Amino acid sequence: MSKTKILFVFACVFTASCISDLYSKPIPNISDDISTISEQFVKATRGGVLDVTAVIPGKVYHPRDGYISYERFWCIDEEKGSVEEYIELMAQVCKLKDGVFKGEWCVSQNHHLPLFSATIEQNGTTCTGGDLTTIIHNREPISSATASEWLITAEAFGFEREVK
């Protein structure tokens, strides 16, 4: 193998191993959607040299049903982040949206509407590099928490309306 090819391979491996260090953890805000905030968290806490799942889109729009779904399977580097840190991030965003968590659902305090759902878990396995295998999943409305399509979908995914 020529020196040029060896140098190229080394540069690619070095870049791939450092890529998550280029990302910073998200700061809670209400202008970004939950999928974007979750993706930023995943990128900032990803472990391992190569993560082939990074090229698979995690954000999927479901316009007929009125929601955005985000799901990601990745190797979390516990020196960069944790499940508890993600849960706290979601709680902060929920509070900024004037909501409170009830189970996996962030619910508006005034109108008792589902603002978004968020879950994160580790399935007990480890990735090739030894980092913990982590799964993140959330749903949120495309347009508004009052959209009928979103409300029907949220109920189908387990949101329970308060009966008055």
Coordinates of C-alpha atoms in Angstrom, one line a residue:
M1 CA 0.0 0.0 0.0
S2 CA 1.4 3.4 -0.9
K3 CA 2.2 6.0 1.7
T4 CA -0.5 8.3 0.3
K5 CA -3.2 5.6 0.8
I6 CA -2.0 4.9 4.3
L7 CA -2.0 8.6 5.2
F8 CA -5.5 8.9 3.7
V9 CA -6.8 5.9 5.7
F10 CA -5.2 7.3 8.9
A11 CA -6.8 10.8 8.3
C12 CA -10.3 9.2 7.8
V13 CA -10.1 7.1 10.9
F14 CA -8.8 10.0 13.0
T15 CA -11.5 12.3 11.7
A16 CA -14.2 9.7 12.3
S17 CA -13.0 9.1 15.9
C18 CA -13.1 12.8 16.7
I19 CA -16.3 13.7 15.0
S20 CA -18.5 13.7 18.1
D21 CA -16.1 16.0 19.8
L22 CA -17.1 18.7 17.2
Y23 CA -20.7 18.7 18.6
S24 CA -21.8 20.4 21.8
K25 CA -24.8 19.4 23.9
P26 CA -27.9 21.3 23.1
I27 CA -29.1 24.2 25.3
P28 CA -32.9 23.9 26.2
N29 CA -35.0 26.3 24.1
I30 CA -38.5 26.4 22.8
S31 CA -37.6 27.4 19.2
D32 CA -36.1 24.0 18.3
D33 CA -38.3 21.0 17.9
I34 CA -37.7 18.0 20.2
S35 CA -36.2 15.9 17.3
T36 CA -33.6 18.5 16.6
I37 CA -32.6 18.8 20.3
S38 CA -32.5 15.0 20.6
E39 CA -30.3 14.7 17.5
Q40 CA -27.9 17.3 18.9
F41 CA -27.7 15.4 22.2
V42 CA -27.0 12.1 20.2
K43 CA -24.2 13.7 18.2
A44 CA -22.6 15.2 21.2
T45 CA -22.6 12.0 23.3
R46 CA -21.9 9.4 20.6
G47 CA -19.1 7.0 21.4
G48 CA -17.0 4.7 19.3
V49 CA -14.8 5.2 16.3
L50 CA -17.4 4.7 13.6
D51 CA -21.2 4.8 14.1
V52 CA -22.8 3.5 10.9
T53 CA -26.3 4.4 12.3
A54 CA -25.3 8.1 12.0
V55 CA -26.1 8.1 8.3
I56 CA -29.6 6.7 8.8
P57 CA -32.2 9.5 9.1
G58 CA -33.8 9.5 12.6
K59 CA -36.4 12.2 12.0
V60 CA -39.4 11.2 10.0
Y61 CA -42.5 13.3 9.2
H62 CA -45.9 11.8 9.2
P63 CA -48.1 14.5 7.7
R64 CA -51.3 12.5 7.5
D65 CA -51.1 11.8 11.2
G66 CA -49.8 15.2 12.1
Y67 CA -46.6 14.3 13.9
I68 CA -42.8 14.0 13.7
S69 CA -41.1 10.9 15.0
Y70 CA -37.5 10.7 16.0
E71 CA -35.8 7.4 16.8
R72 CA -32.1 6.7 17.2
F73 CA -30.1 3.7 18.2
W74 CA -26.5 4.7 19.2
C75 CA -23.6 4.0 21.4
I76 CA -23.6 6.6 24.2
D77 CA -20.2 7.5 25.7
E78 CA -21.0 7.9 29.4
E79 CA -18.1 10.3 29.8
K80 CA -20.0 12.6 27.4
G81 CA -23.6 12.1 28.5
S82 CA -26.1 9.9 30.3
V83 CA -29.7 8.8 30.2
E84 CA -30.4 11.0 33.2
E85 CA -28.9 14.0 31.5
Y86 CA -31.2 13.5 28.5
I87 CA -34.2 13.1 30.7
E88 CA -33.3 16.4 32.5
L89 CA -32.8 18.1 29.1
M90 CA -36.3 17.0 28.1
A91 CA -37.8 18.1 31.4
Q92 CA -36.2 21.6 30.9
V93 CA -37.6 21.9 27.4
C94 CA -41.0 20.7 28.7
K95 CA -41.0 23.4 31.4
L96 CA -40.0 26.1 28.9
K97 CA -43.1 25.0 26.8
D98 CA -45.2 25.5 30.0
G99 CA -45.6 21.8 30.4
V100 CA -45.1 19.1 33.0
F101 CA -44.1 15.4 32.4
K102 CA -46.7 12.7 33.0
G103 CA -45.0 9.5 32.2
E104 CA -43.3 9.9 28.9
W105 CA -45.6 12.8 27.9
C106 CA -44.9 16.5 28.2
V107 CA -48.4 17.9 28.9
S108 CA -49.4 21.6 28.8
Q109 CA -50.3 22.7 32.2
N110 CA -53.1 25.1 31.1
H111 CA -54.9 23.0 28.5
H112 CA -53.8 19.4 29.3
L113 CA -52.7 18.8 25.7
P114 CA -49.8 16.5 24.6
L115 CA -46.8 18.7 23.7
F116 CA -44.4 15.8 22.9
S117 CA -43.3 12.4 24.2
A118 CA -39.7 11.4 24.9
T119 CA -38.2 8.1 26.0
I120 CA -34.6 6.9 26.3
E121 CA -33.4 3.6 27.5
Q122 CA -30.4 1.3 27.4
N123 CA -31.1 -2.3 26.4
G124 CA -28.4 -3.9 28.5
T125 CA -26.0 -4.5 25.6
T126 CA -22.8 -2.8 24.7
C127 CA -21.5 -1.7 21.4
T128 CA -18.3 -2.9 19.7
G129 CA -16.2 -0.3 21.5
G130 CA -17.7 -1.0 24.9
D131 CA -20.1 1.9 25.1
L132 CA -23.7 1.2 26.2
T133 CA -26.3 0.7 23.5
T134 CA -28.9 3.4 23.9
I135 CA -32.3 4.0 22.2
I136 CA -34.0 7.3 22.1
H137 CA -37.6 7.9 20.7
N138 CA -39.9 10.9 20.7
R139 CA -43.0 12.2 19.0
E140 CA -44.2 15.7 18.6
P141 CA -46.8 17.6 16.5
I142 CA -45.9 18.9 13.1
S143 CA -47.9 22.1 13.6
S144 CA -49.8 22.5 16.8
A145 CA -50.6 20.6 20.0
T146 CA -54.3 21.4 19.2
A147 CA -54.3 19.8 15.7
S148 CA -56.9 17.0 15.6
E149 CA -54.5 14.6 13.7
W150 CA -51.9 15.0 16.4
L151 CA -54.4 14.5 19.3
I152 CA -55.7 11.3 17.7
T153 CA -52.1 10.0 17.1
A154 CA -51.0 10.9 20.6
E155 CA -53.9 9.0 22.1
A156 CA -53.0 6.0 19.8
F157 CA -49.5 6.1 21.3
G158 CA -50.7 6.1 24.9
F159 CA -51.5 9.7 25.8
E160 CA -54.5 9.8 28.1
R161 CA -56.7 12.9 28.2
E162 CA -57.9 14.1 31.6
V163 CA -61.6 13.6 32.0
K164 CA -63.3 16.5 33.7

